[in-house]
mmCIF file of C-alpha atoms in Angstrom:
data_model
loop_
_atom_site.group_PDB
_atom_site.id
_atom_site.type_symbol
_atom_site.label_atom_id
_atom_site.label_comp_id
_atom_site.label_asym_id
_atom_site.label_seq_id
_atom_site.Cartn_x
_atom_site.Cartn_y
_atom_site.Cartn_z
ATOM 1 C CA ASP Q 1 90.936 133.355 235.505
ATOM 2 C CA ALA Q 2 94.723 133.696 235.864
ATOM 3 C CA GLY Q 3 95.305 133.532 232.130
ATOM 4 C CA VAL Q 4 98.210 131.632 230.471
ATOM 5 C CA ILE Q 5 101.106 131.344 232.850
ATOM 6 C CA GLN Q 6 104.833 130.977 231.376
ATOM 7 C CA SER Q 7 107.891 130.565 233.133
ATOM 8 C CA PRO Q 8 110.530 131.638 233.467
ATOM 9 C CA ARG Q 9 110.060 135.052 232.065
ATOM 10 C CA HIS Q 10 113.653 135.655 231.189
ATOM 11 C CA GLU Q 11 116.527 132.978 230.615
ATOM 12 C CA VAL Q 12 120.053 133.652 229.703
ATOM 13 C CA THR Q 13 122.179 130.672 229.400
ATOM 14 C CA GLU Q 14 125.284 129.484 227.546
ATOM 15 C CA MET Q 15 125.493 127.765 224.095
ATOM 16 C CA GLY Q 16 125.121 124.247 224.523
ATOM 17 C CA GLN Q 17 123.054 124.082 227.696
ATOM 18 C CA GLU Q 18 119.571 122.551 227.894
ATOM 19 C CA VAL Q 19 116.807 124.998 228.112
ATOM 20 C CA THR Q 20 113.191 124.194 229.251
ATOM 21 C CA LEU Q 21 110.418 126.496 228.869
ATOM 22 C CA ARG Q 22 107.150 125.906 230.832
ATOM 23 C CA CYS Q 23 103.428 126.743 230.081
ATOM 24 C CA LYS Q 24 100.182 126.332 232.102
ATOM 25 C CA PRO Q 25 97.130 127.010 229.765
ATOM 26 C CA ILE Q 26 93.794 128.346 230.857
ATOM 27 C CA SER Q 27 91.969 125.752 232.575
ATOM 28 C CA GLY Q 28 89.429 124.079 230.360
ATOM 29 C CA HIS Q 29 91.217 125.090 227.209
ATOM 30 C CA ASP Q 30 91.819 122.004 224.693
ATOM 31 C CA TYR Q 31 94.270 123.573 222.407
ATOM 32 C CA LEU Q 32 97.757 124.734 223.432
ATOM 33 C CA PHE Q 33 100.037 126.414 220.954
ATOM 34 C CA TRP Q 34 103.979 127.318 221.116
ATOM 35 C CA TYR Q 35 105.112 130.313 219.195
ATOM 36 C CA ARG Q 36 108.544 131.787 218.622
ATOM 37 C CA GLN Q 37 108.858 135.623 217.908
ATOM 38 C CA THR Q 38 111.777 137.300 216.414
ATOM 39 C CA MET Q 39 112.441 140.658 214.464
ATOM 40 C CA MET Q 40 113.633 138.910 211.390
ATOM 41 C CA ARG Q 41 110.989 136.106 211.236
ATOM 42 C CA GLY Q 42 108.118 137.623 213.251
ATOM 43 C CA LEU Q 43 105.859 135.288 215.077
ATOM 44 C CA GLU Q 44 106.095 131.623 213.965
ATOM 45 C CA LEU Q 45 103.897 128.630 215.128
ATOM 46 C CA LEU Q 46 106.254 125.864 216.330
ATOM 47 C CA ILE Q 47 103.786 123.137 217.320
ATOM 48 C CA TYR Q 48 100.425 122.735 218.772
ATOM 49 C CA PHE Q 49 98.490 120.183 220.950
ATOM 50 C CA ASN Q 50 94.891 119.200 221.134
ATOM 51 C CA ASN Q 51 93.779 117.343 224.380
ATOM 52 C CA ASN Q 52 97.395 116.915 225.266
ATOM 53 C CA VAL Q 53 98.290 115.142 221.819
ATOM 54 C CA PRO Q 54 100.555 116.780 219.388
ATOM 55 C CA ILE Q 55 98.979 117.591 216.157
ATOM 56 C CA ASP Q 56 101.350 119.535 214.074
ATOM 57 C CA ASP Q 57 104.975 120.078 214.780
ATOM 58 C CA SER Q 58 105.748 120.998 211.219
ATOM 59 C CA GLY Q 59 107.141 124.474 212.755
ATOM 60 C CA MET Q 60 109.775 122.852 215.113
ATOM 61 C CA PRO Q 61 113.094 124.062 213.612
ATOM 62 C CA GLU Q 62 114.985 120.873 214.132
ATOM 63 C CA ASP Q 63 115.536 118.008 216.377
ATOM 64 C CA ARG Q 64 117.061 120.104 219.053
ATOM 65 C CA PHE Q 65 113.619 121.265 219.792
ATOM 66 C CA SER Q 66 111.046 119.049 221.665
ATOM 67 C CA ALA Q 67 107.794 119.660 223.263
ATOM 68 C CA LYS Q 68 105.531 117.644 225.704
ATOM 69 C CA MET Q 69 102.246 117.916 227.367
ATOM 70 C CA PRO Q 70 102.012 115.439 230.076
ATOM 71 C CA ASN Q 71 98.556 116.575 231.058
ATOM 72 C CA ALA Q 72 96.106 119.300 230.617
ATOM 73 C CA SER Q 73 97.557 121.922 232.716
ATOM 74 C CA PHE Q 74 101.159 121.772 231.750
ATOM 75 C CA SER Q 75 103.286 121.969 228.784
ATOM 76 C CA THR Q 76 107.309 122.161 228.189
ATOM 77 C CA LEU Q 77 109.385 123.015 225.176
ATOM 78 C CA LYS Q 78 112.748 122.004 225.449
ATOM 79 C CA ILE Q 79 115.883 123.002 223.404
ATOM 80 C CA GLN Q 80 118.999 120.724 223.689
ATOM 81 C CA PRO Q 81 121.602 121.894 222.710
ATOM 82 C CA SER Q 82 120.778 125.543 222.668
ATOM 83 C CA GLU Q 83 122.384 127.895 220.128
ATOM 84 C CA PRO Q 84 122.721 131.574 219.695
ATOM 85 C CA ARG Q 85 120.410 131.652 216.919
ATOM 86 C CA ASP Q 86 117.564 130.199 219.374
ATOM 87 C CA SER Q 87 117.510 133.529 221.047
ATOM 88 C CA ALA Q 88 113.896 134.796 220.787
ATOM 89 C CA VAL Q 89 110.710 135.434 222.684
ATOM 90 C CA TYR Q 90 108.801 132.183 223.114
ATOM 91 C CA PHE Q 91 105.062 132.288 223.565
ATOM 92 C CA CYS Q 92 102.542 129.838 224.698
ATOM 93 C CA ALA Q 93 98.930 130.294 223.887
ATOM 94 C CA SER Q 94 95.689 128.269 224.584
ATOM 95 C CA ARG Q 95 92.332 128.229 223.096
ATOM 96 C CA SER Q 96 88.822 126.573 223.890
ATOM 97 C CA ASP Q 97 87.360 124.111 221.549
ATOM 98 C CA GLY Q 98 84.873 125.269 218.792
ATOM 99 C CA ASN Q 99 84.982 127.339 215.809
ATOM 100 C CA ASN Q 100 86.141 131.128 215.739
ATOM 101 C CA GLN Q 101 87.656 130.817 218.996
ATOM 102 C CA PRO Q 102 90.493 133.335 219.863
ATOM 103 C CA GLN Q 103 93.785 132.379 221.264
ATOM 104 C CA HIS Q 104 94.824 133.673 224.611
ATOM 105 C CA PHE Q 105 98.630 134.270 224.996
ATOM 106 C CA GLY Q 106 101.050 134.183 228.011
ATOM 107 C CA ASP Q 107 103.665 136.993 228.390
ATOM 108 C CA GLY Q 108 106.403 134.838 226.923
ATOM 109 C CA THR Q 109 109.781 133.749 227.946
ATOM 110 C CA ARG Q 110 112.681 135.987 226.486
ATOM 111 C CA LEU Q 111 115.472 133.436 225.767
ATOM 112 C CA SER Q 112 119.083 134.587 225.287
ATOM 113 C CA ILE Q 113 121.698 132.117 224.258
ATOM 114 C CA LEU Q 114 125.247 133.363 224.709
ATOM 115 C CA SER M 1 105.774 132.160 205.024
ATOM 116 C CA GLN M 2 103.309 134.960 206.446
ATOM 117 C CA GLN M 3 99.757 134.652 205.269
ATOM 118 C CA GLY M 4 98.777 138.041 206.496
ATOM 119 C CA GLU M 5 100.859 141.340 205.733
ATOM 120 C CA GLU M 6 100.102 144.608 207.429
ATOM 121 C CA ASP M 7 100.177 148.005 206.080
ATOM 122 C CA PRO M 8 101.807 150.439 207.162
ATOM 123 C CA GLN M 9 104.606 148.835 209.033
ATOM 124 C CA ALA M 10 104.564 152.014 211.399
ATOM 125 C CA LEU M 11 102.245 154.616 212.107
ATOM 126 C CA SER M 12 102.587 157.816 214.197
ATOM 127 C CA ILE M 13 99.572 159.988 215.211
ATOM 128 C CA GLN M 14 98.328 162.569 217.733
ATOM 129 C CA GLU M 15 96.128 161.567 220.651
ATOM 130 C CA GLY M 16 92.494 161.997 219.512
ATOM 131 C CA GLU M 17 93.279 161.234 215.933
ATOM 132 C CA ASN M 18 91.901 157.814 214.159
ATOM 133 C CA ALA M 19 94.351 155.014 213.414
ATOM 134 C CA THR M 20 93.809 153.010 210.111
ATOM 135 C CA MET M 21 95.813 149.818 209.350
ATOM 136 C CA ASN M 22 95.173 147.161 206.573
ATOM 137 C CA CYS M 23 95.963 143.584 206.229
ATOM 138 C CA SER M 24 96.048 141.506 203.250
ATOM 139 C CA TYR M 25 96.245 137.733 202.806
ATOM 140 C CA LYS M 26 96.500 135.111 200.309
ATOM 141 C CA THR M 27 94.344 132.201 200.676
ATOM 142 C CA SER M 28 90.606 131.516 201.789
ATOM 143 C CA ILE M 29 90.115 131.818 205.378
ATOM 144 C CA ASN M 30 87.347 130.977 207.882
ATOM 145 C CA ASN M 31 88.137 134.121 210.080
ATOM 146 C CA LEU M 32 90.494 136.831 210.622
ATOM 147 C CA GLN M 33 91.525 138.191 213.896
ATOM 148 C CA TRP M 34 93.333 141.366 215.224
ATOM 149 C CA TYR M 35 95.565 141.215 218.241
ATOM 150 C CA ARG M 36 97.468 144.000 220.121
ATOM 151 C CA GLN M 37 100.959 143.600 221.676
ATOM 152 C CA ASN M 38 102.264 145.905 224.175
ATOM 153 C CA SER M 39 105.994 145.954 224.638
ATOM 154 C CA GLY M 40 107.504 143.120 226.558
ATOM 155 C CA ARG M 41 103.862 141.450 226.756
ATOM 156 C CA GLY M 42 101.874 138.682 225.061
ATOM 157 C CA LEU M 43 99.452 139.078 222.442
ATOM 158 C CA VAL M 44 95.898 140.220 223.370
ATOM 159 C CA HIS M 45 93.018 139.336 221.244
ATOM 160 C CA LEU M 46 90.991 142.398 220.057
ATOM 161 C CA ILE M 47 88.280 141.159 217.771
ATOM 162 C CA LEU M 48 87.334 138.235 215.428
ATOM 163 C CA ILE M 49 85.534 138.532 212.046
ATOM 164 C CA ARG M 50 84.387 135.470 210.367
ATOM 165 C CA SER M 51 84.462 135.033 206.669
ATOM 166 C CA ASN M 52 80.891 135.764 206.097
ATOM 167 C CA GLU M 53 80.903 139.082 207.954
ATOM 168 C CA ARG M 54 81.804 142.265 206.404
ATOM 169 C CA GLU M 55 82.214 144.735 209.361
ATOM 170 C CA LYS M 56 82.484 144.375 213.326
ATOM 171 C CA HIS M 57 82.669 146.906 216.138
ATOM 172 C CA SER M 58 83.928 146.668 219.482
ATOM 173 C CA GLY M 59 84.101 150.001 221.609
ATOM 174 C CA ARG M 60 86.360 152.108 219.436
ATOM 175 C CA LEU M 61 87.636 149.456 217.281
ATOM 176 C CA ARG M 62 85.996 149.010 213.757
ATOM 177 C CA VAL M 63 87.089 145.964 211.506
ATOM 178 C CA THR M 64 86.250 145.455 208.024
ATOM 179 C CA LEU M 65 86.616 142.226 205.778
ATOM 180 C CA ASP M 66 86.631 142.059 202.071
ATOM 181 C CA THR M 67 87.104 138.485 201.064
ATOM 182 C CA SER M 68 86.896 139.392 197.528
ATOM 183 C CA LYS M 69 90.020 141.548 197.737
ATOM 184 C CA LYS M 70 91.677 139.208 200.711
ATOM 185 C CA SER M 71 91.979 142.379 202.909
ATOM 186 C CA SER M 72 90.892 143.591 206.092
ATOM 187 C CA SER M 73 91.252 146.955 207.971
ATOM 188 C CA LEU M 74 91.281 147.978 211.771
ATOM 189 C CA LEU M 75 90.275 151.499 212.571
ATOM 190 C CA ILE M 76 91.047 152.790 216.129
ATOM 191 C CA THR M 77 88.984 155.847 216.712
ATOM 192 C CA ALA M 78 89.750 158.638 219.040
ATOM 193 C CA SER M 79 93.149 157.186 219.908
ATOM 194 C CA ARG M 80 94.700 157.256 223.366
ATOM 195 C CA ALA M 81 98.399 157.034 224.399
ATOM 196 C CA ALA M 82 97.491 153.769 225.974
ATOM 197 C CA ASP M 83 96.851 152.453 222.308
ATOM 198 C CA THR M 84 100.608 152.591 221.638
ATOM 199 C CA ALA M 85 101.344 149.060 220.789
ATOM 200 C CA SER M 86 102.040 146.565 217.821
ATOM 201 C CA TYR M 87 98.772 145.343 216.053
ATOM 202 C CA PHE M 88 98.797 142.084 214.323
ATOM 203 C CA CYS M 89 96.408 140.424 211.944
ATOM 204 C CA ALA M 90 96.028 136.622 212.081
ATOM 205 C CA THR M 91 94.087 134.510 209.563
ATOM 206 C CA GLN M 92 92.690 131.063 210.269
ATOM 207 C CA ALA M 93 92.096 128.851 207.364
ATOM 208 C CA ALA M 94 90.684 125.267 207.494
ATOM 209 C CA GLY M 95 92.401 123.868 210.749
ATOM 210 C CA ASN M 96 93.364 125.167 213.927
ATOM 211 C CA LYS M 97 96.497 127.281 212.966
ATOM 212 C CA LEU M 98 96.845 130.894 213.026
ATOM 213 C CA THR M 99 99.124 132.667 210.544
ATOM 214 C CA PHE M 100 100.339 136.270 211.704
ATOM 215 C CA GLY M 101 101.357 139.076 209.817
ATOM 216 C CA GLY M 102 104.438 141.192 210.453
ATOM 217 C CA GLY M 103 102.471 143.593 212.491
ATOM 218 C CA THR M 104 101.860 147.630 212.480
ATOM 219 C CA ARG M 105 103.749 149.575 215.157
ATOM 220 C CA VAL M 106 101.328 152.237 216.270
ATOM 221 C CA LEU M 107 102.625 155.289 218.327
ATOM 222 C CA VAL M 108 100.244 157.650 219.810
ATOM 223 C CA LYS M 109 101.659 160.806 220.911
ATOM 224 C CA PRO M 110 99.964 162.728 223.845
#
């Protein structure tokens, strides 16, 4: 299996621009998670989906962040407008259904907002 | 807030030595998981231990869980330079969310 695929790997953009991060989960996985990792705050869960439906978005920092999962093989995380404090590494992870299943992570998108 | 807290924050050892890191957490859990993260890469799942298990092995990895003390340890035996990475514990309580600790940075010197 190809694993979780994220794109782009790196993104540098100016403050105020819209940023779209993309994720393709492992085929057959029912759960998809978006995380943000920074030195100061560590790894934070932003939102997760089950069968393409958002279940818990309590970690989304503010209304500038939105996430969608239009089908089982694709999800996006958008930031509009972006701010320098959004600079971080964003990870997508997926997991199969059932108890005691591990999460499988992509290699992340390193986002820098200037 | 972080559920799991790893100790130590950083660890430097010689190749061939054992590395031990600990994780403490605050609430009841269904399972506890350990992940490794190499620089510039995503997290890789190492081992999962359920709340009713006390010890688990996988290759050179040994994980213990003490639910009465709300703590876990990860032991890497006969370390190699390739084990240089950050190691994270993550707890899963009721529900589907994992809560990660801050990680232990391990440096294995050849």
